[in-house]
Amino acid sequence: MVDTESGGSSGETPLEAATAEFVAERDGNYAQNLEYSLESWIDWCADRDVDTLEGVSPLTMRNYASHLKRRAHADAINASTAQTYYNYVSALLARSVEVGVLGENPAEKREARKPLPVATTDSGDQQFWHPEQRTAIIEYVDERARAAVDEQGSDAVEAVRDRALITVLAYTGVRGSEVVADSRHDRRNGLRWSDVDLENGVIQVFGKSQDREEVGLTGQTIDPLCRLRSLVDPPAESWPVFPSRHPPSLYERIRNAGYDVSDADPWTFVLENAIEPPSVTISGTRTLLKRLSDEADVPGLADGEYLTLHGARRGVGETLYREHGAQRAQRTLRHADPKTTSTMYSHIEASELGADNTEVFDDE
């Protein structure tokens, strides 16, 4: 197969222009999700010298499908998200066929779609933090933080931060990108102390809908957050709740602030000079979860497995769905469509129906 990945010649349709027209025809959250996903695809194409619709070939889309598969295998996205991103691009190309710019949709060629990861339709196959797993990792990070404070005092920032972060993930049902930084999205730069109301037990997050949304803090999360704030004593409310202590990142912030420091402790320097540090990232959180899952000897994990970031959210919904029903789970997870909640936890309903039906037939 000949790769036609090229920028094209004059008279061809730029990807940016085609995307702008396509998004303008859509409304609401769908338009916003389209725009974000297609901008990422355009950036990916630019790295391969593809900048026009006419330059997108079946091989281009096969390579993009392979790219999404690699991201899914690295747990950066799940398989269904990979399918969604690909389908957004396919919809753009299908529209281009409709308006006569393209003769056919290269994304729908069998050889183009083949590398895409297969999304499971069994809700029970998706990882979620079981109650005993949640307990194991919470007990571990709590003991770890207490020991660090005893040994290091005010220098125990990382252990106390990690305890607060894992606790918020484990009990609130937030998405990871709502509380830590997502490098793919400028507005998702991590939860800020100005977004946290510890007295009323509420945080404000930048939700999936691209709007500010309120999330209730459970009693389990308040004390770890209070202790983190007391230990860090952030110079400004704009500081991230879960700051990165990565030295190269801190030194970059120091240099950007106009200082030339190479021998000072970077964390101490940013505190003393009120230089805002970056937030912990999604990638950093995944690395942390891998390490903590191993150190905490979390039960129910096979070799190489770890508690995933989104598994924490599913675990919250799983418990709420079982204990209080679909409506409580939907409200906590902030699903706009109740069908999303029902689909996610359909295995619970099927199991409960099976148990109820067993009693019926036992009477025969």
Short mmCIF file of C-alpha atoms in Angstrom, two decimals:
data_model
loop_
_atom_site.label_atom_id
_atom_site.label_comp_id
_atom_site.label_asym_id
_atom_site.label_seq_id
_atom_site.Cartn_x
_atom_site.Cartn_y
_atom_site.Cartn_z
CA MET A 1 0.00 0.00 0.00
CA VAL A 2 1.34 3.40 -0.96
CA ASP A 3 1.23 5.98 1.80
CA THR A 4 -0.21 9.28 0.58
CA GLU A 5 0.48 11.14 3.82
CA SER A 6 1.45 14.51 2.45
CA GLY A 7 0.45 18.09 2.96
CA GLY A 8 -1.26 18.30 -0.39
CA SER A 9 -1.19 21.09 -2.94
CA SER A 10 -2.94 24.39 -3.30
CA GLY A 11 -6.69 24.06 -3.72
CA GLU A 12 -7.00 21.19 -1.25
CA THR A 13 -9.06 21.50 1.95
CA PRO A 14 -7.14 22.20 5.19
CA LEU A 15 -8.09 19.93 8.07
CA GLU A 16 -8.62 22.92 10.37
CA ALA A 17 -11.15 24.50 8.01
CA ALA A 18 -13.04 21.25 7.45
CA THR A 19 -13.18 20.63 11.20
CA ALA A 20 -14.43 24.15 11.94
CA GLU A 21 -17.29 23.74 9.43
CA PHE A 22 -18.16 20.28 10.77
CA VAL A 23 -18.21 21.37 14.43
CA ALA A 24 -20.26 24.47 13.58
CA GLU A 25 -23.05 22.18 12.34
CA ARG A 26 -23.25 20.45 15.72
CA ASP A 27 -24.55 21.67 19.07
CA GLY A 28 -23.83 21.45 22.80
CA ASN A 29 -21.53 18.95 24.48
CA TYR A 30 -21.23 16.83 21.35
CA ALA A 31 -19.76 19.80 19.47
CA GLN A 32 -17.31 20.49 22.29
CA ASN A 33 -16.19 16.87 22.49
CA LEU A 34 -15.84 16.75 18.71
CA GLU A 35 -13.71 19.89 18.64
CA TYR A 36 -11.35 18.65 21.36
CA SER A 37 -10.91 15.19 19.81
CA LEU A 38 -10.48 16.44 16.26
CA GLU A 39 -7.93 19.06 17.31
CA SER A 40 -5.87 16.27 18.86
CA TRP A 41 -6.18 14.26 15.64
CA ILE A 42 -5.12 17.27 13.56
CA ASP A 43 -2.02 17.67 15.75
CA TRP A 44 -1.29 13.97 15.28
CA CYS A 45 -1.67 14.35 11.51
CA ALA A 46 0.59 17.43 11.46
CA ASP A 47 3.42 15.34 12.93
CA ARG A 48 3.04 13.12 9.86
CA ASP A 49 2.89 15.97 7.33
CA VAL A 50 -0.83 15.53 6.69
CA ASP A 51 -2.69 18.83 6.73
CA THR A 52 -5.53 18.46 4.21
CA LEU A 53 -8.55 16.19 3.82
CA GLU A 54 -7.21 14.93 0.51
CA GLY A 55 -4.00 13.85 2.25
CA VAL A 56 -5.82 11.47 4.61
CA SER A 57 -5.49 7.94 3.27
CA PRO A 58 -6.61 4.55 4.58
CA LEU A 59 -3.03 4.07 5.77
CA THR A 60 -3.20 7.37 7.65
CA MET A 61 -6.27 6.10 9.46
CA ARG A 62 -4.77 2.67 10.06
CA ASN A 63 -1.77 4.36 11.67
CA TYR A 64 -4.13 6.48 13.76
CA ALA A 65 -6.03 3.34 14.84
CA SER A 66 -2.69 1.79 15.85
CA HIS A 67 -1.85 4.96 17.79
CA LEU A 68 -5.13 4.69 19.71
CA LYS A 69 -4.52 1.00 20.37
CA ARG A 70 -1.11 1.80 21.88
CA ARG A 71 -2.70 4.43 24.10
CA ALA A 72 -5.32 1.93 25.24
CA HIS A 73 -2.67 -0.70 26.02
CA ALA A 74 -0.77 1.92 28.05
CA ASP A 75 -4.02 2.59 29.98
CA ALA A 76 -4.05 6.21 28.81
CA ILE A 77 -7.57 5.63 27.46
CA ASN A 78 -9.94 2.69 27.45
CA ALA A 79 -10.97 0.75 24.36
CA SER A 80 -14.37 2.39 24.09
CA THR A 81 -12.77 5.85 24.21
CA ALA A 82 -10.37 4.81 21.44
CA GLN A 83 -13.38 3.75 19.36
CA THR A 84 -15.09 7.08 20.09
CA TYR A 85 -12.07 9.15 19.02
CA TYR A 86 -11.76 7.18 15.80
CA ASN A 87 -15.48 7.51 15.09
CA TYR A 88 -15.31 11.29 15.53
CA VAL A 89 -12.69 11.44 12.78
CA SER A 90 -14.71 9.06 10.64
CA ALA A 91 -17.75 11.33 11.04
CA LEU A 92 -15.72 14.31 9.83
CA LEU A 93 -14.55 12.35 6.78
CA ALA A 94 -18.08 11.07 6.12
CA ARG A 95 -19.32 14.65 6.09
CA SER A 96 -16.58 15.49 3.60
CA VAL A 97 -17.90 12.76 1.33
CA GLU A 98 -21.43 14.14 1.66
CA VAL A 99 -20.37 17.64 0.58
CA GLY A 100 -18.32 16.32 -2.33
CA VAL A 101 -14.80 17.02 -1.05
CA LEU A 102 -13.85 13.33 -0.82
CA GLY A 103 -14.93 10.44 -3.00
CA GLU A 104 -14.92 7.91 -0.15
CA ASN A 105 -14.28 7.72 3.58
CA PRO A 106 -10.77 6.33 4.21
CA ALA A 107 -11.59 5.72 7.88
CA GLU A 108 -14.21 3.11 7.02
CA LYS A 109 -11.92 0.89 5.01
CA ARG A 110 -11.61 -2.51 6.72
CA GLU A 111 -7.83 -2.35 6.72
CA ALA A 112 -7.95 1.08 8.36
CA ARG A 113 -10.16 0.08 11.30
CA LYS A 114 -8.56 -3.30 11.90
CA PRO A 115 -5.98 -2.24 14.58
CA LEU A 116 -8.60 -0.54 16.80
CA PRO A 117 -8.90 -2.13 20.26
CA VAL A 118 -12.14 -3.99 20.87
CA ALA A 119 -14.40 -2.37 23.44
CA THR A 120 -16.04 -4.83 25.79
CA THR A 121 -19.79 -4.71 26.13
CA ASP A 122 -19.78 -6.61 29.45
CA SER A 123 -19.96 -4.07 32.26
CA GLY A 124 -18.71 -6.69 34.70
CA ASP A 125 -15.42 -7.00 32.79
CA GLN A 126 -14.45 -3.38 33.47
CA GLN A 127 -12.13 -2.88 36.40
CA PHE A 128 -13.48 -1.19 39.48
CA TRP A 129 -12.05 -0.88 42.97
CA HIS A 130 -13.77 -3.52 45.07
CA PRO A 131 -14.46 -2.50 48.70
CA GLU A 132 -11.65 -4.70 50.01
CA GLN A 133 -9.24 -3.22 47.45
CA ARG A 134 -10.30 0.31 48.34
CA THR A 135 -9.77 -0.49 52.03
CA ALA A 136 -6.35 -2.00 51.39
CA ILE A 137 -4.92 0.96 49.50
CA ILE A 138 -6.50 3.55 51.81
CA GLU A 139 -5.11 1.85 54.91
CA TYR A 140 -1.70 1.67 53.28
CA VAL A 141 -1.49 5.33 52.22
CA ASP A 142 -2.76 6.39 55.65
CA GLU A 143 -0.10 4.38 57.49
CA ARG A 144 2.52 5.59 55.00
CA ALA A 145 1.58 9.24 55.58
CA ARG A 146 1.56 8.88 59.36
CA ALA A 147 5.00 7.24 59.33
CA ALA A 148 6.36 9.95 57.04
CA VAL A 149 5.09 12.73 59.32
CA ASP A 150 6.65 11.02 62.35
CA GLU A 151 10.00 10.71 60.57
CA GLN A 152 10.10 13.84 58.39
CA GLY A 153 7.72 16.30 59.98
CA SER A 154 6.90 19.13 57.59
CA ASP A 155 8.95 17.47 54.82
CA ALA A 156 6.43 14.62 54.51
CA VAL A 157 4.58 16.46 51.73
CA GLU A 158 4.57 13.68 49.15
CA ALA A 159 3.16 10.98 51.43
CA VAL A 160 0.50 13.33 52.83
CA ARG A 161 -0.37 14.55 49.32
CA ASP A 162 -0.64 10.98 48.02
CA ARG A 163 -2.96 10.03 50.88
CA ALA A 164 -5.26 12.96 50.13
CA LEU A 165 -5.25 12.26 46.38
CA ILE A 166 -5.97 8.53 46.68
CA THR A 167 -8.70 9.21 49.24
CA VAL A 168 -10.43 11.74 46.98
CA LEU A 169 -10.27 9.30 44.05
CA ALA A 170 -11.50 6.40 46.18
CA TYR A 171 -14.57 8.05 47.70
CA THR A 172 -15.87 10.89 45.51
CA GLY A 173 -16.25 9.37 42.04
CA VAL A 174 -14.37 12.21 40.34
CA ARG A 175 -12.65 11.66 37.02
CA GLY A 176 -8.87 11.80 37.23
CA SER A 177 -8.68 14.71 34.80
CA GLU A 178 -10.95 16.71 37.10
CA VAL A 179 -8.45 16.81 39.97
CA VAL A 180 -5.00 16.35 38.40
CA ALA A 181 -3.50 17.92 35.29
CA ASP A 182 -4.20 16.58 31.81
CA SER A 183 -1.40 17.58 29.43
CA ARG A 184 -3.79 17.29 26.46
CA HIS A 185 -6.09 20.03 27.73
CA ASP A 186 -4.92 23.48 28.86
CA ARG A 187 -7.95 24.07 31.08
CA ARG A 188 -7.46 20.81 32.95
CA ASN A 189 -4.51 21.95 35.06
CA GLY A 190 -5.47 20.32 38.34
CA LEU A 191 -7.76 21.10 41.26
CA ARG A 192 -6.95 24.40 43.02
CA TRP A 193 -7.40 25.31 46.68
CA SER A 194 -9.76 28.06 45.54
CA ASP A 195 -12.01 25.24 44.27
CA VAL A 196 -12.12 23.50 47.66
CA ASP A 197 -14.66 24.31 50.38
CA LEU A 198 -13.65 22.11 53.28
CA GLU A 199 -16.18 23.64 55.65
CA ASN A 200 -19.13 22.65 53.46
CA GLY A 201 -17.48 19.56 51.99
CA VAL A 202 -17.63 20.56 48.32
CA ILE A 203 -15.14 20.92 45.49
CA GLN A 204 -15.71 22.50 42.09
CA VAL A 205 -14.27 20.68 39.10
CA PHE A 206 -14.04 21.27 35.37
CA GLY A 207 -16.41 18.51 34.32
CA LYS A 208 -16.73 16.41 31.20
CA SER A 209 -19.41 18.81 30.00
CA GLN A 210 -16.75 21.56 29.91
CA ASP A 211 -18.67 23.35 32.70
CA ARG A 212 -17.87 23.88 36.36
CA GLU A 213 -19.55 21.17 38.45
CA GLU A 214 -19.85 20.62 42.19
CA VAL A 215 -18.69 17.36 43.77
CA GLY A 216 -19.49 16.41 47.35
CA LEU A 217 -16.62 15.40 49.60
CA THR A 218 -17.30 12.40 51.80
CA GLY A 219 -16.30 12.41 55.44
CA GLN A 220 -13.37 10.14 54.61
CA THR A 221 -11.79 12.84 52.43
CA ILE A 222 -12.03 15.92 54.66
CA ASP A 223 -9.31 15.14 57.20
CA PRO A 224 -6.64 14.08 54.63
CA LEU A 225 -7.29 17.30 52.68
CA CYS A 226 -7.15 19.43 55.85
CA ARG A 227 -3.86 17.84 56.89
CA LEU A 228 -2.41 18.37 53.40
CA ARG A 229 -3.38 22.04 53.40
CA SER A 230 -1.97 22.55 56.88
CA LEU A 231 1.32 20.88 55.94
CA VAL A 232 1.84 22.69 52.62
CA ASP A 233 0.36 26.01 53.79
CA PRO A 234 0.01 27.23 50.18
CA PRO A 235 1.00 30.90 49.70
CA ALA A 236 -2.02 31.46 47.42
CA GLU A 237 -5.45 29.93 46.86
CA SER A 238 -4.54 29.44 43.21
CA TRP A 239 -2.02 26.73 44.13
CA PRO A 240 -2.78 23.17 43.04
CA VAL A 241 -4.18 20.92 45.74
CA PHE A 242 -1.96 18.07 44.57
CA PRO A 243 1.34 19.77 43.65
CA SER A 244 4.09 18.02 41.75
CA ARG A 245 7.41 17.67 43.54
CA HIS A 246 9.22 16.63 40.36
CA PRO A 247 12.53 18.59 40.56
CA PRO A 248 12.94 19.32 36.81
CA SER A 249 9.37 20.66 36.67
CA LEU A 250 9.95 22.82 39.74
CA TYR A 251 13.25 24.17 38.39
CA GLU A 252 11.46 25.08 35.14
CA ARG A 253 8.88 27.06 37.12
CA ILE A 254 11.67 28.77 39.06
CA ARG A 255 13.49 29.76 35.85
CA ASN A 256 10.25 30.98 34.29
CA ALA A 257 9.77 33.21 37.34
CA GLY A 258 13.12 34.87 36.59
CA TYR A 259 15.32 33.13 39.15
CA ASP A 260 18.62 31.38 38.47
CA VAL A 261 18.84 28.66 41.09
CA SER A 262 20.55 25.32 40.64
CA ASP A 263 21.75 24.33 44.10
CA ALA A 264 18.72 25.13 46.26
CA ASP A 265 16.03 22.60 47.14
CA PRO A 266 13.39 23.41 44.49
CA TRP A 267 10.36 22.69 46.70
CA THR A 268 11.63 24.89 49.51
CA PHE A 269 12.45 27.61 46.99
CA VAL A 270 8.98 27.68 45.41
CA LEU A 271 7.38 27.84 48.85
CA GLU A 272 9.61 30.63 50.12
CA ASN A 273 9.18 32.67 46.94
CA ALA A 274 5.50 31.88 46.33
CA ILE A 275 6.22 30.37 42.90
CA GLU A 276 3.26 28.23 41.92
CA PRO A 277 4.28 24.60 41.24
CA PRO A 278 2.61 22.45 38.58
CA SER A 279 -0.03 19.92 39.51
CA VAL A 280 0.50 16.20 39.56
CA THR A 281 -0.49 14.81 36.14
CA ILE A 282 -2.65 11.92 34.98
CA SER A 283 0.49 10.09 33.90
CA GLY A 284 2.11 10.69 37.28
CA THR A 285 -1.01 9.47 39.06
CA ARG A 286 -1.04 6.24 37.06
CA THR A 287 2.60 5.65 37.94
CA LEU A 288 1.77 6.29 41.60
CA LEU A 289 -1.16 3.86 41.50
CA LYS A 290 1.02 1.15 39.99
CA ARG A 291 3.57 1.57 42.77
CA LEU A 292 1.04 1.81 45.59
CA SER A 293 -0.96 -1.19 44.36
CA ASP A 294 2.19 -3.27 44.58
CA GLU A 295 3.39 -1.87 47.91
CA ALA A 296 -0.05 -2.20 49.52
CA ASP A 297 -0.39 -5.79 48.32
CA VAL A 298 -3.89 -5.02 47.08
CA PRO A 299 -5.95 -8.23 46.94
CA GLY A 300 -7.56 -9.54 43.77
CA LEU A 301 -4.94 -8.26 41.33
CA ALA A 302 -3.08 -10.58 38.97
CA ASP A 303 0.64 -10.17 38.31
CA GLY A 304 1.23 -6.88 36.52
CA GLU A 305 -2.24 -5.52 37.31
CA TYR A 306 -2.85 -2.41 39.38
CA LEU A 307 -5.74 -0.26 40.54
CA THR A 308 -6.49 2.00 37.60
CA LEU A 309 -7.42 5.66 37.78
CA HIS A 310 -10.87 5.24 36.26
CA GLY A 311 -11.39 2.07 38.27
CA ALA A 312 -11.66 4.27 41.37
CA ARG A 313 -14.62 6.11 39.83
CA ARG A 314 -16.30 2.89 38.77
CA GLY A 315 -15.77 1.49 42.26
CA VAL A 316 -17.61 4.41 43.83
CA GLY A 317 -20.50 3.93 41.42
CA GLU A 318 -20.51 0.17 41.98
CA THR A 319 -20.91 0.54 45.74
CA LEU A 320 -23.53 3.27 45.49
CA TYR A 321 -25.50 1.33 42.86
CA ARG A 322 -25.60 -1.76 45.06
CA GLU A 323 -26.38 0.06 48.30
CA HIS A 324 -28.62 2.93 47.17
CA GLY A 325 -29.67 2.25 43.59
CA ALA A 326 -29.11 3.76 40.16
CA GLN A 327 -30.26 7.29 40.96
CA ARG A 328 -27.69 7.82 43.73
CA ALA A 329 -24.92 6.44 41.52
CA GLN A 330 -25.99 8.63 38.61
CA ARG A 331 -26.10 11.79 40.73
CA THR A 332 -22.72 11.09 42.31
CA LEU A 333 -21.00 10.24 39.03
CA ARG A 334 -22.77 13.17 37.33
CA HIS A 335 -23.95 11.15 34.35
CA ALA A 336 -26.12 13.39 32.19
CA ASP A 337 -28.00 10.38 30.81
CA PRO A 338 -29.34 7.74 33.26
CA LYS A 339 -28.74 5.14 30.55
CA THR A 340 -25.00 5.63 31.01
CA THR A 341 -25.25 4.53 34.64
CA SER A 342 -27.56 1.63 33.83
CA THR A 343 -25.24 0.38 31.10
CA MET A 344 -22.15 0.72 33.29
CA TYR A 345 -23.66 -1.36 36.08
CA SER A 346 -25.97 -3.66 34.12
CA HIS A 347 -24.14 -6.68 35.55
CA ILE A 348 -25.42 -5.78 39.02
CA GLU A 349 -29.02 -5.64 37.89
CA ALA A 350 -28.66 -8.95 36.05
CA SER A 351 -27.16 -10.59 39.13
CA GLU A 352 -29.89 -9.26 41.42
CA LEU A 353 -32.61 -10.38 39.01
CA GLY A 354 -31.07 -13.82 38.93
CA ALA A 355 -31.11 -14.01 42.72
CA ASP A 356 -34.72 -12.82 42.91
CA ASN A 357 -35.81 -15.28 40.24
CA THR A 358 -34.09 -18.12 42.10
CA GLU A 359 -36.49 -17.62 45.01
CA VAL A 360 -39.46 -17.77 42.62
CA PHE A 361 -38.47 -21.12 41.19
CA ASP A 362 -37.49 -22.51 44.60
CA ASP A 363 -41.18 -22.50 45.47
CA GLU A 364 -42.09 -24.86 42.62
#
